[in-house]
Coordinates of N, CA and C and ligand atoms in Angstrom, one line a residue:
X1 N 0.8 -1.2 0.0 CA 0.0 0.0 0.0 C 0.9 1.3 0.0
X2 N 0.2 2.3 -1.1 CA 1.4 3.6 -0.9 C 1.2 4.2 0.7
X3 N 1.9 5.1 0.9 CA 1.5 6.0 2.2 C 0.4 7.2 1.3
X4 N -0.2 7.3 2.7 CA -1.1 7.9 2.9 C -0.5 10.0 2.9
X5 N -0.7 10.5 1.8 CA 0.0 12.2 1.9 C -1.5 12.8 2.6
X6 N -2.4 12.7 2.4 CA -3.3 13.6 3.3 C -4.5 12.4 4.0
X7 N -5.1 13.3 4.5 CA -6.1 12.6 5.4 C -7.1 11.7 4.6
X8 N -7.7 10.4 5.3 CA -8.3 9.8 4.4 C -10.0 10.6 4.9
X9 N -10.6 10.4 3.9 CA -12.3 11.0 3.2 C -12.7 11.2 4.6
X10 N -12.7 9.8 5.1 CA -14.1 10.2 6.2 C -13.3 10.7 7.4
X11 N -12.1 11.2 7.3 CA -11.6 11.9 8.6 C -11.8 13.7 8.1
X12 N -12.3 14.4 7.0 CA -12.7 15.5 6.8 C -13.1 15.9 7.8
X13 N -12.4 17.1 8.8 CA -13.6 17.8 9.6 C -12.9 19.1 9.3
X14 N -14.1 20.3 9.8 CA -13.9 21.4 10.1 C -13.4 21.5 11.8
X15 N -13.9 20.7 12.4 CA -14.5 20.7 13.8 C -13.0 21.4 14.7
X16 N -11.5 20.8 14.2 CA -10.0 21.4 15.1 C -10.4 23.1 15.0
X17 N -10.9 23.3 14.1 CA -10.3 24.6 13.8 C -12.1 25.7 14.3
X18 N -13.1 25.0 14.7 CA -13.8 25.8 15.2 C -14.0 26.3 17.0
X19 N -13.8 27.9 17.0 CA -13.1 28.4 18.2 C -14.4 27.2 19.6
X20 N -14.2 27.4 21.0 CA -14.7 27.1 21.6 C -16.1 28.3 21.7
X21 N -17.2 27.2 22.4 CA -18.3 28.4 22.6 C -17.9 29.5 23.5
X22 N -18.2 30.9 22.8 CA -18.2 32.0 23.7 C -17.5 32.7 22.1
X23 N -17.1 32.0 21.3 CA -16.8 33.4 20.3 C -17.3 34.1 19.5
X24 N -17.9 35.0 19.3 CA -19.0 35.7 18.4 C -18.7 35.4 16.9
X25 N -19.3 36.2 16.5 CA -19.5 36.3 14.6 C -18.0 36.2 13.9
X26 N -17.5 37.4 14.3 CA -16.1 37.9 13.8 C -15.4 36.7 14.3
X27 N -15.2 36.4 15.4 CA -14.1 35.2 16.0 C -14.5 34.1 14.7
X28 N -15.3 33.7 14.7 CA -15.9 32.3 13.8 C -15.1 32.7 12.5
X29 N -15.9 33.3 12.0 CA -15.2 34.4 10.7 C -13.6 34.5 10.4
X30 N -13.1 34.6 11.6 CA -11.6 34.7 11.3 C -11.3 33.3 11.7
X31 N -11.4 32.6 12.2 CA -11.0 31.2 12.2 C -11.4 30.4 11.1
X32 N -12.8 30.4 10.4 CA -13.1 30.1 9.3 C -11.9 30.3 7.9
X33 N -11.3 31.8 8.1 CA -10.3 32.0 7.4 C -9.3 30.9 6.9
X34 N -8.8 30.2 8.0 CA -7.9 29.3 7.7 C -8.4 28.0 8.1
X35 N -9.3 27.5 8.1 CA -9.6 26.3 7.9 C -9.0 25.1 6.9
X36 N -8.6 24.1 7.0 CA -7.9 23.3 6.2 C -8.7 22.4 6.4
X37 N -10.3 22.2 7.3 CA -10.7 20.9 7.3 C -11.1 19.8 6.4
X38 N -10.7 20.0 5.0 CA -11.3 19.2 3.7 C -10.0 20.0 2.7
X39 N -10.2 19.6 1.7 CA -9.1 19.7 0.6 C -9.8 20.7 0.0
X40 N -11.1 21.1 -0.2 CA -11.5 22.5 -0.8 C -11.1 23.9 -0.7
X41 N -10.3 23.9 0.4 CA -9.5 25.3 0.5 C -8.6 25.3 -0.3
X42 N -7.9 24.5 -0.8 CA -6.6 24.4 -2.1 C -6.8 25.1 -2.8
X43 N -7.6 24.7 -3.7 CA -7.9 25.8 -5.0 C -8.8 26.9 -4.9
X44 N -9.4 26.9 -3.8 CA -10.5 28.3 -3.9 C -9.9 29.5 -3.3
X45 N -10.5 30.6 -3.7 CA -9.6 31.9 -3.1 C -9.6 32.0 -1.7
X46 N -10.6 31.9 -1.4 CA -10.8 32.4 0.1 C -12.0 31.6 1.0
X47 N -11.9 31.5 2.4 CA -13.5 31.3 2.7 C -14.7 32.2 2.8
X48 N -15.5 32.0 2.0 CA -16.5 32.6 2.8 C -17.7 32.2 3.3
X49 N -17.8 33.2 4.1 CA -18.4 32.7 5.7 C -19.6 33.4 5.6
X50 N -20.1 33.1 6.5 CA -22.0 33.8 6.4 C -21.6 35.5 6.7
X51 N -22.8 35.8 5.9 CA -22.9 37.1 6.5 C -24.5 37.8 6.9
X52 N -24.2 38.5 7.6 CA -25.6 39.4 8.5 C -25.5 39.4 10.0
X53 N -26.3 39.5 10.1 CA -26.5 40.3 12.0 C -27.1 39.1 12.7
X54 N -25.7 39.0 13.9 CA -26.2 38.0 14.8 C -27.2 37.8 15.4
X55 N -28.2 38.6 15.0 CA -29.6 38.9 15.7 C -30.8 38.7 14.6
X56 N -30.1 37.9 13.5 CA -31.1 38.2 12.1 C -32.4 37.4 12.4
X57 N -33.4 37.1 12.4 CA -34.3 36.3 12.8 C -34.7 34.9 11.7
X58 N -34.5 34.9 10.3 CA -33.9 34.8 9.3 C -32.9 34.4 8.6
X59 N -32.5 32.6 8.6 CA -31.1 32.4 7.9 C -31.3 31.8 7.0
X60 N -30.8 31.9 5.8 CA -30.9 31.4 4.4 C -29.9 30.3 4.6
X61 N -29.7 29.1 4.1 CA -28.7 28.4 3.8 C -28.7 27.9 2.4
X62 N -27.5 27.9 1.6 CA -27.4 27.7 0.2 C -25.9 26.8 0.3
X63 N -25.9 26.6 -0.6 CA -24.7 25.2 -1.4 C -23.2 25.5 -1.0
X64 N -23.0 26.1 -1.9 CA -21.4 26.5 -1.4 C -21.3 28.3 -2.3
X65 N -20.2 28.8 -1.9 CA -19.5 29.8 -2.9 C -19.7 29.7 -4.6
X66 N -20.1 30.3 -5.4 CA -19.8 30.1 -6.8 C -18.3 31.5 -7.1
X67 N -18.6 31.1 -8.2 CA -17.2 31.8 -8.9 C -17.3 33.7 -8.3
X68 N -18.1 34.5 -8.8 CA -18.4 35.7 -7.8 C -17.8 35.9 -6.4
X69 N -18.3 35.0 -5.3 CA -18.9 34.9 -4.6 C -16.9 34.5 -3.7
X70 N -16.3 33.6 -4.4 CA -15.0 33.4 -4.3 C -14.5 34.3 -4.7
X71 N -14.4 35.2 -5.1 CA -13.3 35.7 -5.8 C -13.9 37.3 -4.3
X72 N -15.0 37.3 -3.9 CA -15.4 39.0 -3.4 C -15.6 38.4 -1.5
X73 N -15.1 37.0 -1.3 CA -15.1 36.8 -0.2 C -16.8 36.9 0.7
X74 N -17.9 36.9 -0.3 CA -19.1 37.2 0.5 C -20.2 36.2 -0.7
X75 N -20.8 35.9 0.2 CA -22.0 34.9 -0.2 C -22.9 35.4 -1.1
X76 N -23.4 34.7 -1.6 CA -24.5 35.1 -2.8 C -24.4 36.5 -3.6
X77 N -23.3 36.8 -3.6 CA -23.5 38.4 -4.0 C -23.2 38.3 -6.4
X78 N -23.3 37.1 -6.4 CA -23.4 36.6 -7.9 C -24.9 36.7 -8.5
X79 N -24.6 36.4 -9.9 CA -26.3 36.0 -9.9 C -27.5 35.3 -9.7
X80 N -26.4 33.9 -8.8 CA -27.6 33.2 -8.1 C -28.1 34.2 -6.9
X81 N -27.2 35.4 -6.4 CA -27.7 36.2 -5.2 C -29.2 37.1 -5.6
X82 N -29.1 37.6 -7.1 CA -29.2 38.3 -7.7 C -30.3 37.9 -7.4
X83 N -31.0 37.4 -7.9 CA -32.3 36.3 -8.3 C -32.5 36.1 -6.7
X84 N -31.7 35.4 -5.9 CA -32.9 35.6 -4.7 C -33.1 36.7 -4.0
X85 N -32.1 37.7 -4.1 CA -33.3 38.8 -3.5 C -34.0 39.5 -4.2
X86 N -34.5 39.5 -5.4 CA -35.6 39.7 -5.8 C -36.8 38.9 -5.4
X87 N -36.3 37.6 -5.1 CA -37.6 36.3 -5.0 C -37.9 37.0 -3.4
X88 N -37.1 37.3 -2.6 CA -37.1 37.5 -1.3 C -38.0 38.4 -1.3
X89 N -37.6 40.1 -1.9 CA -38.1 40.9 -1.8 C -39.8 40.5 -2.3
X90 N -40.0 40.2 -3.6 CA -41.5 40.1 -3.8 C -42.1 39.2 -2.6
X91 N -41.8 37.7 -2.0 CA -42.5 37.7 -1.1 C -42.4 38.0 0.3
X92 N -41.9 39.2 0.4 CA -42.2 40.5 1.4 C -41.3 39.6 2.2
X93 N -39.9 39.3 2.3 CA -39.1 39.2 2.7 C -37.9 40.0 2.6
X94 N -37.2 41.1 3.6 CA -36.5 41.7 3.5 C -34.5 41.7 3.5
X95 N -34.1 41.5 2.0 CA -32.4 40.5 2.2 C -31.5 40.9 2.7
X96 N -31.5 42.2 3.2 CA -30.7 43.0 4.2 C -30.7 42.7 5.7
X97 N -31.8 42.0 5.5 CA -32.3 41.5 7.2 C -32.1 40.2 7.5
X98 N -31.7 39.2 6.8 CA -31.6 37.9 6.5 C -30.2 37.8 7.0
X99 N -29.8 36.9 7.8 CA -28.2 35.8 7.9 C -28.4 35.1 6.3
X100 N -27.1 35.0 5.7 CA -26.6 34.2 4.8 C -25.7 33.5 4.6
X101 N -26.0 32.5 4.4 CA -24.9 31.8 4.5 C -24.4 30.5 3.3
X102 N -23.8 29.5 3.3 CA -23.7 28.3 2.9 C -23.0 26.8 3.4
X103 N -23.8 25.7 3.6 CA -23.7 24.6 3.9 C -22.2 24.3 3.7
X104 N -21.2 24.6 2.6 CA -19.4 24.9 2.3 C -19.0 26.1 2.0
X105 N -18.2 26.5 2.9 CA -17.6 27.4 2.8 C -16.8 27.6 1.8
X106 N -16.1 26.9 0.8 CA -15.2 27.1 -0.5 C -15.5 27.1 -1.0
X107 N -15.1 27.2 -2.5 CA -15.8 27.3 -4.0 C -15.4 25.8 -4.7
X108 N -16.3 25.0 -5.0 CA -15.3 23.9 -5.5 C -15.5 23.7 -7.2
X109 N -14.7 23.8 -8.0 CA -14.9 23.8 -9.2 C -14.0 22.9 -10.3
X110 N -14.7 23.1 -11.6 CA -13.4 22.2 -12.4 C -13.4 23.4 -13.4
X111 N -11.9 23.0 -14.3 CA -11.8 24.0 -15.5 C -12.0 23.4 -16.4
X112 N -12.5 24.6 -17.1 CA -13.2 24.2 -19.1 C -12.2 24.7 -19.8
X113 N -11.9 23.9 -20.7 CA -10.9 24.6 -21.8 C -11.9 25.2 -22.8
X114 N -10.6 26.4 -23.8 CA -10.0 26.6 -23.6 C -9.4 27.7 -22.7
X115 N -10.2 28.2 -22.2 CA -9.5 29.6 -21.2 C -9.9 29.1 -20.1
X116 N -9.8 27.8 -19.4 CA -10.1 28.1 -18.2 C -11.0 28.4 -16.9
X117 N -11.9 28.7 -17.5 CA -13.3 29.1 -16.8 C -13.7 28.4 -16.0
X118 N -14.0 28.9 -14.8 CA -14.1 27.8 -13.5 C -15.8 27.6 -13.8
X119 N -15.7 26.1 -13.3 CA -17.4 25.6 -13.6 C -17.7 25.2 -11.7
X120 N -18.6 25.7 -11.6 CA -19.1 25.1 -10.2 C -19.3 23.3 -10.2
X121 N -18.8 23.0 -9.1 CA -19.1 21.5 -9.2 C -19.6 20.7 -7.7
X122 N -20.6 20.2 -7.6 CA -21.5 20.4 -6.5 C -20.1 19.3 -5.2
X123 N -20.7 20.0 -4.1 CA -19.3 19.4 -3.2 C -19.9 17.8 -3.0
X124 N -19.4 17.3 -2.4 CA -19.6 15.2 -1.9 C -20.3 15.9 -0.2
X125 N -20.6 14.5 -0.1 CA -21.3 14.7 1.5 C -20.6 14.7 2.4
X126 N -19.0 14.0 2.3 CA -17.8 14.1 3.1 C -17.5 15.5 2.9
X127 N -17.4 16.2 2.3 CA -17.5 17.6 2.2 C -18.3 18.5 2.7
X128 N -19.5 18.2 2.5 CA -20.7 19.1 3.2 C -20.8 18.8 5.0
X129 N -20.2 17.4 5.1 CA -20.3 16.8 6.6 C -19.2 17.3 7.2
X130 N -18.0 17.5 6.7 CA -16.5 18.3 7.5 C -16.9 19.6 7.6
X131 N -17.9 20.7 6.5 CA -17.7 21.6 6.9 C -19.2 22.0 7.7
X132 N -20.3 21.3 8.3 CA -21.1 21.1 8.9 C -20.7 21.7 10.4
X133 N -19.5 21.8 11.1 CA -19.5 22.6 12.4 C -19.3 23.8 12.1
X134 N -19.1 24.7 10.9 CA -18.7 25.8 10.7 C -20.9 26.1 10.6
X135 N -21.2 25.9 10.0 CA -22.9 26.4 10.0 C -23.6 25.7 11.3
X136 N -22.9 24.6 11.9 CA -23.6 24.5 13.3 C -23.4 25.8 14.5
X137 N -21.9 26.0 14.2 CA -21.3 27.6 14.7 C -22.5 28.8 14.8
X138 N -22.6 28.7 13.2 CA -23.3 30.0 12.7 C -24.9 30.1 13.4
X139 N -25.5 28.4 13.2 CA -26.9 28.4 14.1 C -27.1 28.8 15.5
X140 N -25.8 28.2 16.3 CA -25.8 28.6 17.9 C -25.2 29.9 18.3
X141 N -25.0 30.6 17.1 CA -25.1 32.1 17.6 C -25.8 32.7 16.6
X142 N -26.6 32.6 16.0 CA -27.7 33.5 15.4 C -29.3 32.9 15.8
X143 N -28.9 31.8 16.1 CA -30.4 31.2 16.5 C -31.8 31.8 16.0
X144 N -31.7 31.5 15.1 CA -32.8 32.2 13.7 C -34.2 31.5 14.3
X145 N -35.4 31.9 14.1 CA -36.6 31.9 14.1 C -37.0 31.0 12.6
X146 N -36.3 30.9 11.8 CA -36.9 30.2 10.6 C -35.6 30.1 9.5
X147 N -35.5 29.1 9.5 CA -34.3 28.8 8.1 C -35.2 28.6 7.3
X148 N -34.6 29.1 5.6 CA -34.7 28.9 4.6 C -34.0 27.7 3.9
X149 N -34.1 27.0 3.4 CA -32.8 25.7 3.5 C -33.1 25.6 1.3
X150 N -31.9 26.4 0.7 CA -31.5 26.4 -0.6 C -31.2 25.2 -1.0
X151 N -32.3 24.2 -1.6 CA -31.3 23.2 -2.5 C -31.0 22.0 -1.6
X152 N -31.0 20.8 -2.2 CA -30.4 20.0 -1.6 C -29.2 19.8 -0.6
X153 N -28.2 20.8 -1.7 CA -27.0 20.1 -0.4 C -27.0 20.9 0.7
X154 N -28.0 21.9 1.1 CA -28.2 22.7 2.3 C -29.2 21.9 3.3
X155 N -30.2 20.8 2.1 CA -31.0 19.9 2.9 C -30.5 18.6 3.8
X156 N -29.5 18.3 3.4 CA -28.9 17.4 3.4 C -28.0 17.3 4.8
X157 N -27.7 18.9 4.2 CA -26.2 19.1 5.6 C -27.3 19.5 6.8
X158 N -28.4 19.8 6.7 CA -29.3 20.0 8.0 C -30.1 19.0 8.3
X159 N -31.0 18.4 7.2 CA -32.1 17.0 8.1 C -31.6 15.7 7.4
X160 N -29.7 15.6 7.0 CA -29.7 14.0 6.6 C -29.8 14.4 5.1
X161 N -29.1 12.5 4.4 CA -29.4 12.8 3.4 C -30.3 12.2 2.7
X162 N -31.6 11.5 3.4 CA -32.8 11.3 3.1 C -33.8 12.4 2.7
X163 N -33.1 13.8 3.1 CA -33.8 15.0 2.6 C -34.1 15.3 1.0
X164 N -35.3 15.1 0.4 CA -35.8 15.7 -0.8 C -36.3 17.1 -1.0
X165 N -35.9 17.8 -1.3 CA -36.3 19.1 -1.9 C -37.8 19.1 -2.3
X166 N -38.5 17.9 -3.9 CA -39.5 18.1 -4.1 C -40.2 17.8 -3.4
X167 N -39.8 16.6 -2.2 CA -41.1 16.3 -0.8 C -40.9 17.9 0.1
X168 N -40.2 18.4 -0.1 CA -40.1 19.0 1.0 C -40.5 20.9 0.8
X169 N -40.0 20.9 0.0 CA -40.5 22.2 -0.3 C -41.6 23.0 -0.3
X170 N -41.3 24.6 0.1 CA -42.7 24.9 0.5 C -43.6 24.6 1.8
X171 N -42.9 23.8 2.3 CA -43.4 23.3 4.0 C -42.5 23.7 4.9
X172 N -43.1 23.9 5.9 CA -43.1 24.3 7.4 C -42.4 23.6 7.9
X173 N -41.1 22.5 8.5 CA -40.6 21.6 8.9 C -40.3 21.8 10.3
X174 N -40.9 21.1 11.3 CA -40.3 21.1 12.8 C -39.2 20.1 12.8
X175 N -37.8 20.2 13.2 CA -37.1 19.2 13.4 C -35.8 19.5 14.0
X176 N -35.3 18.2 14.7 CA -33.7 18.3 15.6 C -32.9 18.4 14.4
X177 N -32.0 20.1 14.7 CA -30.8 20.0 13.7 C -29.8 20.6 15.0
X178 N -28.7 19.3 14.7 CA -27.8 19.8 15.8 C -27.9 19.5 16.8
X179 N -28.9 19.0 17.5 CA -29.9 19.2 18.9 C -30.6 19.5 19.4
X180 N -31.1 20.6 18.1 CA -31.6 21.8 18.8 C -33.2 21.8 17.9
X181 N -34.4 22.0 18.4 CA -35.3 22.1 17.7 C -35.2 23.5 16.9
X182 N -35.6 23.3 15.2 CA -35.7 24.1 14.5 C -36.9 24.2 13.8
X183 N -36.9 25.3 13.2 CA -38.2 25.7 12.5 C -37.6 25.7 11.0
X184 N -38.0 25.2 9.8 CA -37.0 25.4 8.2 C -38.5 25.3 6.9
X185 N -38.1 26.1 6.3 CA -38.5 26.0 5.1 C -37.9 25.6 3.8
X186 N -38.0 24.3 3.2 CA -37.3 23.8 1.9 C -37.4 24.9 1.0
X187 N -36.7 25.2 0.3 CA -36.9 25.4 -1.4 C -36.2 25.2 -2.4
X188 N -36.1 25.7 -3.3 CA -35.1 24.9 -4.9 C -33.9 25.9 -4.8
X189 N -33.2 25.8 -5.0 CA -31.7 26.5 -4.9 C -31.5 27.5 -6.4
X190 N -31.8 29.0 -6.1 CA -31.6 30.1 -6.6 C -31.1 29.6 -8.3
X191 N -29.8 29.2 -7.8 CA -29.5 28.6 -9.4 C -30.0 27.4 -10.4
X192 N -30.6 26.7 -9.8 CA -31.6 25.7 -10.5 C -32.2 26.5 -10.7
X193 N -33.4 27.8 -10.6 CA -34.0 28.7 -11.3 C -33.3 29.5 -12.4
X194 N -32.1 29.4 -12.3 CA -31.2 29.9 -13.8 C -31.0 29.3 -14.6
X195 N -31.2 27.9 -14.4 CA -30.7 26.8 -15.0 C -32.0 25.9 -15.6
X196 N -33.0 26.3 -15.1 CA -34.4 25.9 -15.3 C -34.7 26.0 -17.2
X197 N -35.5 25.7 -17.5 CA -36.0 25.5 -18.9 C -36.7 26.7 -19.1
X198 N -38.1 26.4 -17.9 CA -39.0 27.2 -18.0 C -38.5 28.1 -16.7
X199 N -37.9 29.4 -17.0 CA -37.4 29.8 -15.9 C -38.1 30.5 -14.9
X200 N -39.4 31.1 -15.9 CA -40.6 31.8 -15.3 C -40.8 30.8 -14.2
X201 N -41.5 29.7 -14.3 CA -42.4 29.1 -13.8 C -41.5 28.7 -12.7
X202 N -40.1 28.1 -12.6 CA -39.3 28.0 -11.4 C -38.9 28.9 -10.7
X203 N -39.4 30.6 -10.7 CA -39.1 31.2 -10.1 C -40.2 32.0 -9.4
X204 N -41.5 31.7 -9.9 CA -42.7 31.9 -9.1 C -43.0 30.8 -8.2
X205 N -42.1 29.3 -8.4 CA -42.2 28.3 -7.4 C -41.6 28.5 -6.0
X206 N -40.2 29.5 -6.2 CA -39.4 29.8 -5.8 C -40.0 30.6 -4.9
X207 N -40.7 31.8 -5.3 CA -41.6 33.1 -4.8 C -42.4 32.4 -3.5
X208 N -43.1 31.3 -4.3 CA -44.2 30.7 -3.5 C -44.3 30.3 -2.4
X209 N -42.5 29.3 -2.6 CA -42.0 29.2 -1.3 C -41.7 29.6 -0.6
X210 N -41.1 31.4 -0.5 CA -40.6 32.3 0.3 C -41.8 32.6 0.8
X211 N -43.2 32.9 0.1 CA -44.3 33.7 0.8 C -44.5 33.0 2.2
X212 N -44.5 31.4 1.7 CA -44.7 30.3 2.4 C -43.8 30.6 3.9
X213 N -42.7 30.8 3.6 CA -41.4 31.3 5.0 C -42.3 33.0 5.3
X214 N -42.1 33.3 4.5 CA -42.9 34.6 5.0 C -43.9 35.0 6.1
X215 N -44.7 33.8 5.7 CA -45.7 33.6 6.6 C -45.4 33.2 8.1
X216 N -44.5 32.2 7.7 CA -44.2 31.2 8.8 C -43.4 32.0 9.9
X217 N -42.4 33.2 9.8 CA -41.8 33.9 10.6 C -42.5 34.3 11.3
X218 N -42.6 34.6 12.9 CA -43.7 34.7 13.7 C -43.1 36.5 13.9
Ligands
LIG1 N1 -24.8 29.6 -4.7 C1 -24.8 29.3 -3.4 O1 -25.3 28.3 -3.0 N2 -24.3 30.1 -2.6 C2 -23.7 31.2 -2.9 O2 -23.2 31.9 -2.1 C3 -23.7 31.6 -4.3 C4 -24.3 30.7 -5.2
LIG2 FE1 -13.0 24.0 6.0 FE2 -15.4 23.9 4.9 FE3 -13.4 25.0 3.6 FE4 -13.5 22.4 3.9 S1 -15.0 23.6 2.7 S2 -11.7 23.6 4.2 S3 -14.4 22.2 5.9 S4 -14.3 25.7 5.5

């Protein structure tokens, strides 16, 4: 057998590198910086880490970093961001007021010849599961009133990977994440609405679902 140069799959964690409880936003944030818990830090620029107000009532969770989003060190601010806060805003949800975040912190991608162009490439569950204490972090100090849960791999890293999107979406979900009872709303991840056929119609599904959280926020 060769030797082993890095850690094997299922020893992935974030968990060395997340501070002890009692560190706020910024502490998490700067320790997130240098995280090496998975091999996705190698090639991506930077981490990025949620952003909003520890007090948001409101946390979105989405997939990982895309190309944008890597390169400006902040979440969603691409055009999958683009597209949900407009879905946000129409159902009278406000994106300024929202925690954001994502289920991986790195960008993980492949290149397209011939120039190179980084293509998003969805992360493995050994991946979503090592960096799973960095958004447990984020939950026990924002302790949101209602998640929005983007997409499968945000469903996944929160209720299991028994989680379906089309069972689940659009509903109210009571459940232990972490330990902790939570309140979540499923829906389809921003960029499957860009990626959609009929893009209209996946993005008033999209709407439907947020009204649906909308409501649900007490
Ligand atoms: N897609 C995501 O899931 N998150 C981002 O931050 C950007 C695109
Ligand atoms: Fe750490 Fe998550 Fe980045 Fe992996 S993806 S290195 S676990 S922050």
């Amino acid at each position: 057998m060769s030797p082993r140069t890095t850690a094997p799959e299922d020893a992935y964690t974030a968990e060395p590198f997340v501070p002890d409880d009692g560190a706020d936003l910024a502490a998490l944030r700067e320790a997130a910086a240098g995280c090496r818990g998975c091999p996705l830090h190698r090639d991506a620029t930077q981490t990025v880490f949620g952003a909003g107000d520890a007090g948001a009532r409101l946390m979105l969770v989405g997939e990982q970093p895309g190309d944008q989003e890597d390169r400006q060190g902040r979440p969603f601010v691409g055009p999958a961001g683009r597209l949900l806060d407009r879905a946000l805003s129409e159902a009278g949800l406000d994106p300024g007021e929202a925690y954001v975040t994502n289920a991986v912190k790195h960008f993980k991608f492949t290149r397209a010849e011939p120039r190179g162009r980084r293509i998003h490439k969805a992360p493995s569950l050994r991946e979503a599961a090592a960096c799973g204490p960095w958004l447990a972090a984020e939950l026990a100090l924002v302790e949101p009133e209602l998640i929005v849960v983007l997409g499968a791999t945000a469903g996944k890293a929160l209720l299991g990977s028994s989680f379906r999107v089309t069972k689940a979406r659009g509903t109210v979900l009571e459940r232990e994440v972490h330990g902790r009872p939570r309140r979540l709303v499923p829906t389809v991840h921003p960029s499957a609405v860009l990626r959609a056929e009929d893009r209209e119609g996946a993005y008033r599904g999209l709407v439907s679902d947020l009204k649906v959280a909308a409501t649900a926020l007490p």
